[in-house]
PDB file of C-alpha atoms in Angstrom:
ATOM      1  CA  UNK W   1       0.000   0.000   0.000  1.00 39.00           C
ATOM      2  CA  UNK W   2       1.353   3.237  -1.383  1.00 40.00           C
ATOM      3  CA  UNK W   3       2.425   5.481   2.119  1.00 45.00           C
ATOM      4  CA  UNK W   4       1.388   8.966   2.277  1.00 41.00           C
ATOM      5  CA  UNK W   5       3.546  11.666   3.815  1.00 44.00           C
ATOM      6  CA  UNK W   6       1.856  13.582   6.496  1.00 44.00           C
ATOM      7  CA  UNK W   7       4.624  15.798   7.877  1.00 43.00           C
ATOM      8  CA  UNK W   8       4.002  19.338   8.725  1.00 43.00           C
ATOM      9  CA  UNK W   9       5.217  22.180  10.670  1.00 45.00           C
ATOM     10  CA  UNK W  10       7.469  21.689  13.157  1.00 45.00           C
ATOM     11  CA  UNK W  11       7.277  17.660  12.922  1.00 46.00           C
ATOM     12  CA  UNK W  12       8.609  18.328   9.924  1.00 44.00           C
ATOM     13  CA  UNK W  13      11.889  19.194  10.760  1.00 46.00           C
ATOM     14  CA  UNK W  14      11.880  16.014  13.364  1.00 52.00           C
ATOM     15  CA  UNK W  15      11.373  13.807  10.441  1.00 56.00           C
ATOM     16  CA  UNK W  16      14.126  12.406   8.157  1.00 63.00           C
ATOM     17  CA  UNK W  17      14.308  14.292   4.391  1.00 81.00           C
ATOM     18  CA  UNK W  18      12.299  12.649   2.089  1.00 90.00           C
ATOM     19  CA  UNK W  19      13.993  13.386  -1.401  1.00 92.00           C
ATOM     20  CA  UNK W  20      12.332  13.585  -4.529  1.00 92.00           C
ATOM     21  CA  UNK W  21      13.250  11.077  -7.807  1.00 90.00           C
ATOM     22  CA  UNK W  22      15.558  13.351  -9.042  1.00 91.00           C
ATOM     23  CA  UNK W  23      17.363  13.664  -5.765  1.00 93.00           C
ATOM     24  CA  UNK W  24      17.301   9.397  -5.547  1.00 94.00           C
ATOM     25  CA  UNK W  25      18.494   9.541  -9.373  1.00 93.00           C
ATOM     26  CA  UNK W  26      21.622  11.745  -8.112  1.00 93.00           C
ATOM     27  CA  UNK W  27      22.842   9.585  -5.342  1.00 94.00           C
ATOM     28  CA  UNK W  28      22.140   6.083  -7.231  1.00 94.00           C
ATOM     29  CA  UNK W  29      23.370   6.863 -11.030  1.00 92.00           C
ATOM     30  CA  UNK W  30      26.769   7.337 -10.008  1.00 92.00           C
ATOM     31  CA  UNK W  31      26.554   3.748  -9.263  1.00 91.00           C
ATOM     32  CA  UNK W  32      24.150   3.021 -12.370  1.00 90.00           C
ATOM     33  CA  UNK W  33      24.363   5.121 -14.729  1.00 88.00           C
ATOM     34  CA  UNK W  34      21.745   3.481 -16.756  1.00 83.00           C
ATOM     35  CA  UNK W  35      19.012   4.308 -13.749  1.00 87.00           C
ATOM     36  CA  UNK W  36      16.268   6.027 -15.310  1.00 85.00           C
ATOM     37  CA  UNK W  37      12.480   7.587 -13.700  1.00 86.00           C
ATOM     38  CA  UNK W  38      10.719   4.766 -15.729  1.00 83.00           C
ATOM     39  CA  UNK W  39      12.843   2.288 -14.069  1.00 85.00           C
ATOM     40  CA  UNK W  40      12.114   3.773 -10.703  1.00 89.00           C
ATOM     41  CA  UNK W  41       8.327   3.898 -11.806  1.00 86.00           C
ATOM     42  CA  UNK W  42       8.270   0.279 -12.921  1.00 84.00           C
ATOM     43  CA  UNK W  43       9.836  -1.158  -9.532  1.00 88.00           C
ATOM     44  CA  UNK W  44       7.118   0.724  -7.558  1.00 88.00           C
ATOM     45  CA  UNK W  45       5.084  -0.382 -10.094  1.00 85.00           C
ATOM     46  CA  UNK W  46       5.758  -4.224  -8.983  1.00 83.00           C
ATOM     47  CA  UNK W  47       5.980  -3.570  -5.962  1.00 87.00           C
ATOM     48  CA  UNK W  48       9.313  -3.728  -4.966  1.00 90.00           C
ATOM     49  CA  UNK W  49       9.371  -0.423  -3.801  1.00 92.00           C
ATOM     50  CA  UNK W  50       6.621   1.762  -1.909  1.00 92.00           C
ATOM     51  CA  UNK W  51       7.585   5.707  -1.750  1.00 92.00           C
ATOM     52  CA  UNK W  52       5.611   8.028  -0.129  1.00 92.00           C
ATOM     53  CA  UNK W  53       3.423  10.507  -1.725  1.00 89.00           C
ATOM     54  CA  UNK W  54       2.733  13.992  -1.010  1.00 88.00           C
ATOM     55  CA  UNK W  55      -0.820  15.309  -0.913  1.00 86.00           C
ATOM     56  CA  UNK W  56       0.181  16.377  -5.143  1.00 86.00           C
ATOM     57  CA  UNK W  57       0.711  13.276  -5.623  1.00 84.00           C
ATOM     58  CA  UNK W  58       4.731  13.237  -6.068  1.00 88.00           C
ATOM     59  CA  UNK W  59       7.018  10.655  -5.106  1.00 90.00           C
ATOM     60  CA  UNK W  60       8.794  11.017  -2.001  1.00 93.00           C
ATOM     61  CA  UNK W  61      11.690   8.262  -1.026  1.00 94.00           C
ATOM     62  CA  UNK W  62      13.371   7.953   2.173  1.00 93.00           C
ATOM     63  CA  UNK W  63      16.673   6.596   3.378  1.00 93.00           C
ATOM     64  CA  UNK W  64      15.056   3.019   3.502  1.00 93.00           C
ATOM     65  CA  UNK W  65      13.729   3.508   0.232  1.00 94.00           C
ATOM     66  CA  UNK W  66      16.806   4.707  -1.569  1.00 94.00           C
ATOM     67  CA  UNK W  67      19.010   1.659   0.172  1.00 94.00           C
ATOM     68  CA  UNK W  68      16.335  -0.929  -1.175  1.00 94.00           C
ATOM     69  CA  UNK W  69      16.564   0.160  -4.511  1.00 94.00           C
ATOM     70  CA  UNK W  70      20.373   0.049  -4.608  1.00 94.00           C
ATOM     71  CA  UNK W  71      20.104  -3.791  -2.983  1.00 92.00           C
ATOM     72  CA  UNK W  72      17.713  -4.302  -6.466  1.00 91.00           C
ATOM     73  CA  UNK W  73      19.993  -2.700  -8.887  1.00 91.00           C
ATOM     74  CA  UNK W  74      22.507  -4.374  -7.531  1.00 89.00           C
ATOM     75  CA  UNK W  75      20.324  -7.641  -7.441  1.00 87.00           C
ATOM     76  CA  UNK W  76      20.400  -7.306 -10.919  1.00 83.00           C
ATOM     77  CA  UNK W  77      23.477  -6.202 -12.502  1.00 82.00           C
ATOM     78  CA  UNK W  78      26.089  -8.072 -10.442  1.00 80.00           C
ATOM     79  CA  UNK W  79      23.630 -11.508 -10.063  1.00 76.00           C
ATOM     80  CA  UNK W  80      21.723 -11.048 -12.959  1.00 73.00           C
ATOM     81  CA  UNK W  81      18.666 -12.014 -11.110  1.00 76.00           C
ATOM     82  CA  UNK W  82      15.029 -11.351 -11.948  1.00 77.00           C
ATOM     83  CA  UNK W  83      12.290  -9.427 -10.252  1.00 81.00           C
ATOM     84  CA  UNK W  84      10.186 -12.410  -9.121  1.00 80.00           C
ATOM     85  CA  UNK W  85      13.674 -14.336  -7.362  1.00 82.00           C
ATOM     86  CA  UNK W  86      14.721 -10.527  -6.099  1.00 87.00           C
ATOM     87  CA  UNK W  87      10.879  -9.919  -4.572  1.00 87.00           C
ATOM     88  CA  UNK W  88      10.956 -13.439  -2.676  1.00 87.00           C
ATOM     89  CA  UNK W  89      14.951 -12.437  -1.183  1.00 88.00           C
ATOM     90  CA  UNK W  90      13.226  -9.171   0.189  1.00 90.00           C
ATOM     91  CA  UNK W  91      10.100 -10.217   1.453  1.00 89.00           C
ATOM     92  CA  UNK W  92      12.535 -12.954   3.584  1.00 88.00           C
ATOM     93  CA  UNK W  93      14.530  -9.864   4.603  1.00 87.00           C
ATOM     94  CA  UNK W  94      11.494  -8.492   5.535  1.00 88.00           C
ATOM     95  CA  UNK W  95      10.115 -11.106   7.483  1.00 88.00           C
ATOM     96  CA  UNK W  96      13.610 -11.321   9.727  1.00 88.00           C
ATOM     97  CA  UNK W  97      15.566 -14.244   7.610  1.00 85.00           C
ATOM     98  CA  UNK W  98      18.420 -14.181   6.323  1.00 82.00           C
ATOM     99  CA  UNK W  99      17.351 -15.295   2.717  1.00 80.00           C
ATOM    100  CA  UNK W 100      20.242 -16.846   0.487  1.00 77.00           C
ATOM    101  CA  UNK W 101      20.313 -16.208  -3.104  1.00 67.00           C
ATOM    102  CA  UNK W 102      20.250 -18.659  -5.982  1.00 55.00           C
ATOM    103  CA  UNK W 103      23.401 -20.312  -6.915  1.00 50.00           C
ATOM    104  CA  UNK W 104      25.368 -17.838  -3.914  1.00 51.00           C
ATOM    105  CA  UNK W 105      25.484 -20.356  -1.242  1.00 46.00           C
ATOM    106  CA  UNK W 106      25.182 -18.721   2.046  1.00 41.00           C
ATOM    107  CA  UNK W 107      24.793 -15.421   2.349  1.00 40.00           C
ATOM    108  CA  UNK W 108      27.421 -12.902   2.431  1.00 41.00           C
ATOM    109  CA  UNK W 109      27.606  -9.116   4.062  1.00 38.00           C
ATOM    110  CA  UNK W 110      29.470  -8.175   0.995  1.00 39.00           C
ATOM    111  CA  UNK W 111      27.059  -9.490  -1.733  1.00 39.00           C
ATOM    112  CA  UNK W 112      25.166  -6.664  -1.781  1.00 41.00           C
ATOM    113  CA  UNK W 113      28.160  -4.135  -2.172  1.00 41.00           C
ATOM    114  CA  UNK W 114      29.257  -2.718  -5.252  1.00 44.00           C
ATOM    115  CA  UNK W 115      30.731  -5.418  -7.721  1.00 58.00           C
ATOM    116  CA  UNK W 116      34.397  -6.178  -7.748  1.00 76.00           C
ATOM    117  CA  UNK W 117      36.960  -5.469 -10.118  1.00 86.00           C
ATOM    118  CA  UNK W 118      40.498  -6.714 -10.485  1.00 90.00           C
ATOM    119  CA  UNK W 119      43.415  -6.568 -13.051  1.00 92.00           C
ATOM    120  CA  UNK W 120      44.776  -9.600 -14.924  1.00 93.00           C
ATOM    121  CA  UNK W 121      47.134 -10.622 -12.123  1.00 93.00           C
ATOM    122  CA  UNK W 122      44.636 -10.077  -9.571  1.00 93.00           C
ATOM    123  CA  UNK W 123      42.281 -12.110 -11.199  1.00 93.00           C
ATOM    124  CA  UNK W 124      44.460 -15.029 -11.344  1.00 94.00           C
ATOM    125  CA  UNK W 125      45.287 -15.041  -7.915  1.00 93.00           C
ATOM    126  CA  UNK W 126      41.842 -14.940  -6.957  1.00 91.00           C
ATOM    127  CA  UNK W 127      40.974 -17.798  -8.900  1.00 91.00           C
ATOM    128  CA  UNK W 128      44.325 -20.008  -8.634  1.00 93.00           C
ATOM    129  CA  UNK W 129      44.424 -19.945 -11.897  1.00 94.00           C
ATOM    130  CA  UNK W 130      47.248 -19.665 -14.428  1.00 95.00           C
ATOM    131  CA  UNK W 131      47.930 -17.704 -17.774  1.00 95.00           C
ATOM    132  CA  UNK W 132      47.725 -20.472 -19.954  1.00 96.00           C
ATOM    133  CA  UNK W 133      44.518 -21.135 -18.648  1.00 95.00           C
ATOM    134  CA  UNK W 134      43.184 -17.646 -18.930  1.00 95.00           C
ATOM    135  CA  UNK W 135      44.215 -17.652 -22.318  1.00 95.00           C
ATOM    136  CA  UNK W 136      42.584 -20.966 -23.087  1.00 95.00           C
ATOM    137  CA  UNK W 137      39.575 -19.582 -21.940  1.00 94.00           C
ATOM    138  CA  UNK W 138      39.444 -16.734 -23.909  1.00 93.00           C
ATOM    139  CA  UNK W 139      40.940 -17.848 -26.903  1.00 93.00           C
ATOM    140  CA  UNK W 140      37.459 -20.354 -26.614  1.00 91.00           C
ATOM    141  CA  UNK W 141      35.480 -16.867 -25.975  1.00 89.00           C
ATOM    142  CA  UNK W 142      34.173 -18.215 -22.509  1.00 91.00           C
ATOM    143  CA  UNK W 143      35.879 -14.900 -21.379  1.00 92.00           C
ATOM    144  CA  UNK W 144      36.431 -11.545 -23.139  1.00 90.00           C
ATOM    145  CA  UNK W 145      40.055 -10.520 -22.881  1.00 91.00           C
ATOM    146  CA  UNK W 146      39.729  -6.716 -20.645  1.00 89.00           C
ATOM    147  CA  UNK W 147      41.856  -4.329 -18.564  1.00 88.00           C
ATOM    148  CA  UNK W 148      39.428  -4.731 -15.760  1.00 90.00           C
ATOM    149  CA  UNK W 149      38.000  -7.992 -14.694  1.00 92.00           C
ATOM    150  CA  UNK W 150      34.425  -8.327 -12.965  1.00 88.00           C
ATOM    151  CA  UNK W 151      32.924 -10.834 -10.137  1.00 83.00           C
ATOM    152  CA  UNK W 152      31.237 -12.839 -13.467  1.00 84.00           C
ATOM    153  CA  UNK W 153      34.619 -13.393 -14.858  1.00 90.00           C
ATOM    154  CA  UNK W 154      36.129 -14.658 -11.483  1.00 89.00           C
ATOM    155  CA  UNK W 155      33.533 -16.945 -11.131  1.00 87.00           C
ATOM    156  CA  UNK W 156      33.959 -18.534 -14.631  1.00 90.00           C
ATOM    157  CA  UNK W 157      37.528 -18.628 -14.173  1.00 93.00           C
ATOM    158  CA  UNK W 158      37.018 -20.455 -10.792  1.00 91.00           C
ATOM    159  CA  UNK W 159      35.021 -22.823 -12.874  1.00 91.00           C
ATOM    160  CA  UNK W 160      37.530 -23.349 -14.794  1.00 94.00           C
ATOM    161  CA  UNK W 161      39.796 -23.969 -12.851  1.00 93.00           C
ATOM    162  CA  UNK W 162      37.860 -26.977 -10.923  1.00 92.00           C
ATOM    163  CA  UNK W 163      37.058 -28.527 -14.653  1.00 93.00           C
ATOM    164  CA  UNK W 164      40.538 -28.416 -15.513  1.00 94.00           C
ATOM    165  CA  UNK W 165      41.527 -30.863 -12.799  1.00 92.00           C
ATOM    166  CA  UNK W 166      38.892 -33.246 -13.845  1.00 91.00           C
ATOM    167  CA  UNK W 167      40.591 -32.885 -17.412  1.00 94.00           C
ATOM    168  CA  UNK W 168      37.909 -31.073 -19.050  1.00 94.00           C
ATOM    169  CA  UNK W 169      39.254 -28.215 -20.815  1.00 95.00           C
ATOM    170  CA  UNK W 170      38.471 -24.698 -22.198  1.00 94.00           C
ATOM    171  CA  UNK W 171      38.577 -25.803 -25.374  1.00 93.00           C
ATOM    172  CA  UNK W 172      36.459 -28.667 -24.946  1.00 93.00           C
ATOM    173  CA  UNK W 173      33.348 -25.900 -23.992  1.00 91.00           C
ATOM    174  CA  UNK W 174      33.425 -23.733 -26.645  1.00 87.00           C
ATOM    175  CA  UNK W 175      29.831 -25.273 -27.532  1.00 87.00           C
ATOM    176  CA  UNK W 176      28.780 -23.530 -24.477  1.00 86.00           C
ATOM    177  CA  UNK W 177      29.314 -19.893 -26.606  1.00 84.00           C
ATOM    178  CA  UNK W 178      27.197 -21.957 -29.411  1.00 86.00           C
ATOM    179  CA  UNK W 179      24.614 -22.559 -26.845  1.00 88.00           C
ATOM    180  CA  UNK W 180      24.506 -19.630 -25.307  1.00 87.00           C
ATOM    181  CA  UNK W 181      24.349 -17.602 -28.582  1.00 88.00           C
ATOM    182  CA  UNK W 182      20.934 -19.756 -29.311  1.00 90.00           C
ATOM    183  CA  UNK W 183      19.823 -18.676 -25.798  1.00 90.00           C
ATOM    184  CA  UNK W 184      19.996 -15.048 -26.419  1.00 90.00           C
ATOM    185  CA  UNK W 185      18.407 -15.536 -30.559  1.00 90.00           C
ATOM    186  CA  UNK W 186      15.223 -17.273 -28.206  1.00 92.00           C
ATOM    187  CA  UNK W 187      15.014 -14.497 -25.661  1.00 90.00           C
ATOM    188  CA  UNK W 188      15.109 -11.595 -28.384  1.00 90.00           C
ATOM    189  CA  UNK W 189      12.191 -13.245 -30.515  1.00 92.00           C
ATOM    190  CA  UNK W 190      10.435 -13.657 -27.324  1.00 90.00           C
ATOM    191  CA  UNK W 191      11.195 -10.262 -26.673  1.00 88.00           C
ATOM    192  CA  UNK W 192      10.071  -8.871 -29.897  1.00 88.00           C
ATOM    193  CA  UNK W 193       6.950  -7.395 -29.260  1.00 85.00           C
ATOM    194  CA  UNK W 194       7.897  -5.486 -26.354  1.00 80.00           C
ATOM    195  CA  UNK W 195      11.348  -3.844 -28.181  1.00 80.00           C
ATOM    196  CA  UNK W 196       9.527  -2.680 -31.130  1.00 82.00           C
ATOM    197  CA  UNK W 197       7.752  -0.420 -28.721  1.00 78.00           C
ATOM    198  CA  UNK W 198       9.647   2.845 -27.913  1.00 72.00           C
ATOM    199  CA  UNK W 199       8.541   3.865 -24.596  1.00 68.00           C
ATOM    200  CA  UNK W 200      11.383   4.150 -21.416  1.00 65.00           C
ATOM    201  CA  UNK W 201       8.399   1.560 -19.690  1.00 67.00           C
ATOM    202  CA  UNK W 202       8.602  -1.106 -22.329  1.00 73.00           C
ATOM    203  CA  UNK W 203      12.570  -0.745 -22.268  1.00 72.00           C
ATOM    204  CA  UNK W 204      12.634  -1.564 -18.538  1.00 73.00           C
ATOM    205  CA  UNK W 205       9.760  -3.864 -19.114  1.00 75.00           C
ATOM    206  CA  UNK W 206      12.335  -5.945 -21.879  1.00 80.00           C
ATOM    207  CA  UNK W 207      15.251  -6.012 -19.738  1.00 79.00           C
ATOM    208  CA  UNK W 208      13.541  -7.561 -16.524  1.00 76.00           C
ATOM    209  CA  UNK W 209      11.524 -10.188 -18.827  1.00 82.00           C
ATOM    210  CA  UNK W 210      15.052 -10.953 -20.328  1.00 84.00           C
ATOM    211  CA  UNK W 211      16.254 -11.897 -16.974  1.00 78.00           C
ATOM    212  CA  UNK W 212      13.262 -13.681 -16.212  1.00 80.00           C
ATOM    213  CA  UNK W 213      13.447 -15.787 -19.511  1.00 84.00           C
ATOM    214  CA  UNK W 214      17.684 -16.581 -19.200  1.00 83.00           C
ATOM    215  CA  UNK W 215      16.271 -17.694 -15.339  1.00 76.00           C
ATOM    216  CA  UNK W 216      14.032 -20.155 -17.445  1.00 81.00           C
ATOM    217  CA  UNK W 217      16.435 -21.844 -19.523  1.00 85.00           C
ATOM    218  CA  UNK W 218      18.715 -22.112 -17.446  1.00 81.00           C
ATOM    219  CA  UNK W 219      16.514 -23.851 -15.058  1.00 78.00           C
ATOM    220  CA  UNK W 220      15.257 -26.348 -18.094  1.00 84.00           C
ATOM    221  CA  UNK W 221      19.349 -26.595 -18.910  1.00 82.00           C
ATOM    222  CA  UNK W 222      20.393 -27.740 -15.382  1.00 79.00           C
ATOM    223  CA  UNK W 223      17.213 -30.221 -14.497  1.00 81.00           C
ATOM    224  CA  UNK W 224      18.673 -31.858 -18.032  1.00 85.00           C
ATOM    225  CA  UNK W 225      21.746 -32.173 -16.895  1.00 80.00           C
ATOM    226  CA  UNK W 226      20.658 -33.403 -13.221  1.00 77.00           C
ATOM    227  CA  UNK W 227      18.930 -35.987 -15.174  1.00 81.00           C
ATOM    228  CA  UNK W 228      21.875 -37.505 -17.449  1.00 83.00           C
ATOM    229  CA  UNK W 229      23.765 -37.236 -14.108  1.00 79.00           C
ATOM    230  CA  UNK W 230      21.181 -39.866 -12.362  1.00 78.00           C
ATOM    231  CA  UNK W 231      21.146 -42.122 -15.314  1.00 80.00           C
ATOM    232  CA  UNK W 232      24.751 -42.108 -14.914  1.00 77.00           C
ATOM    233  CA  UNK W 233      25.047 -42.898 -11.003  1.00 65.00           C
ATOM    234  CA  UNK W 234      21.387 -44.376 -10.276  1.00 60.00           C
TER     235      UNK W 234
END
């Protein structure tokens, strides 16, 4: 339920600033420099945030408010998760767990900070990797070569790492890019409809039903693979 600010006259001054969406826009784009009002406007719009509104009717976010909405964004672009996985993590937050995400084992206080970044040689530490294998990897375009590494590329790179002792290679993956590649062709004719549209809503609209739909198939991917797995060890 939408809250409605009630402050006046001297409680007023008692109460925390409520800052309008350009004021929330200016302390999270920094951060995201994508954020636009439509996106704001479309997570209220699901619910994932509730501002307050003033008697006009304008938006009116509070500390709480603003902190939430960075935990989404950053929900999103570091995890790559969608709305519906995002809502349940909050409304366990909410309730007093300690929710963990998909695929994150148990949670972590840094998770929600901003996403790493590392150099070359910081990245191999990190992952106990070596260059030959960082190469390999690349050179099989399950990582793009970069100055600056992110938490995505760590992880693969851990991956790899792990695979490599049980003899499976870079090289022997590269139908992963294949498969991948056939992914994304699914999720843009899926998407179709809502991209021809021109609207900042049915832009923010795309993106989240993206994430939703790579959620999907990868689901449909790994209960295929849990399968073969049983048939192999019954």
């Amino acid at each position: 339920m939408v809250r409605v600010s009630q402050a006046s006259g001297s409680g007023l001054a008692r109460r925390p600033a409520l800052l309008s969406i350009g004021q929330v826009l200016a302390q999270l784009t920094p951060d995201f420099p994508d954020l636009a009002p439509s996106k704001l406007r479309f997570l209220e719009e699901q619910g994932l945030v509730t501002p307050a509104r003033t008697a006009s009717g304008y938006r009116k976010f509070d500390a709480h408010d603003v902190e939430r909405l960075r935990t989404i964004l950053t929900l999103q672009r570091d995890h790559y998760l969608p709305l519906k996985v995002i809502r349940s993590y909050l409304a366990d937050q909410d309730a007093g767990r300690t929710p963990i995400l998909p695929g994150t084992g148990p949670a972590r206080p840094t998770m929600l900070s901003t996403g790493r970044r590392f150099s070359r040689d910081e990245l191999l530490k990190e992952a106990g990797a070596t260059q030959a294998l960082l190469q390999e990897a690349i050179a099989a375009s399950l990582i793009v070569p970069a100055e600056v590494y992110g938490d995505d590329q760590l992880t693969v790179l851990a991956a790899l790492v792990e695979l490599h002792r049980s003899g499976i290679e870079p090289r022997h993956l590269r139908g992963l890019r294949a498969s991948a590649e056939r992914d994304i062709g699914l999720i843009e004719t899926a998407l179709a409809p809502v991209l021809r549209r021109t609207d900042a809503s049915a832009r923010a609209r795309a993106g989240e039903l993206g994430r939703e739909l790579a959620d999907d198939l990868e689901t449909v991917r790994s209960s295929i693979v849990r399968a073969a797995i049983a048939r192999l060890a019954p």
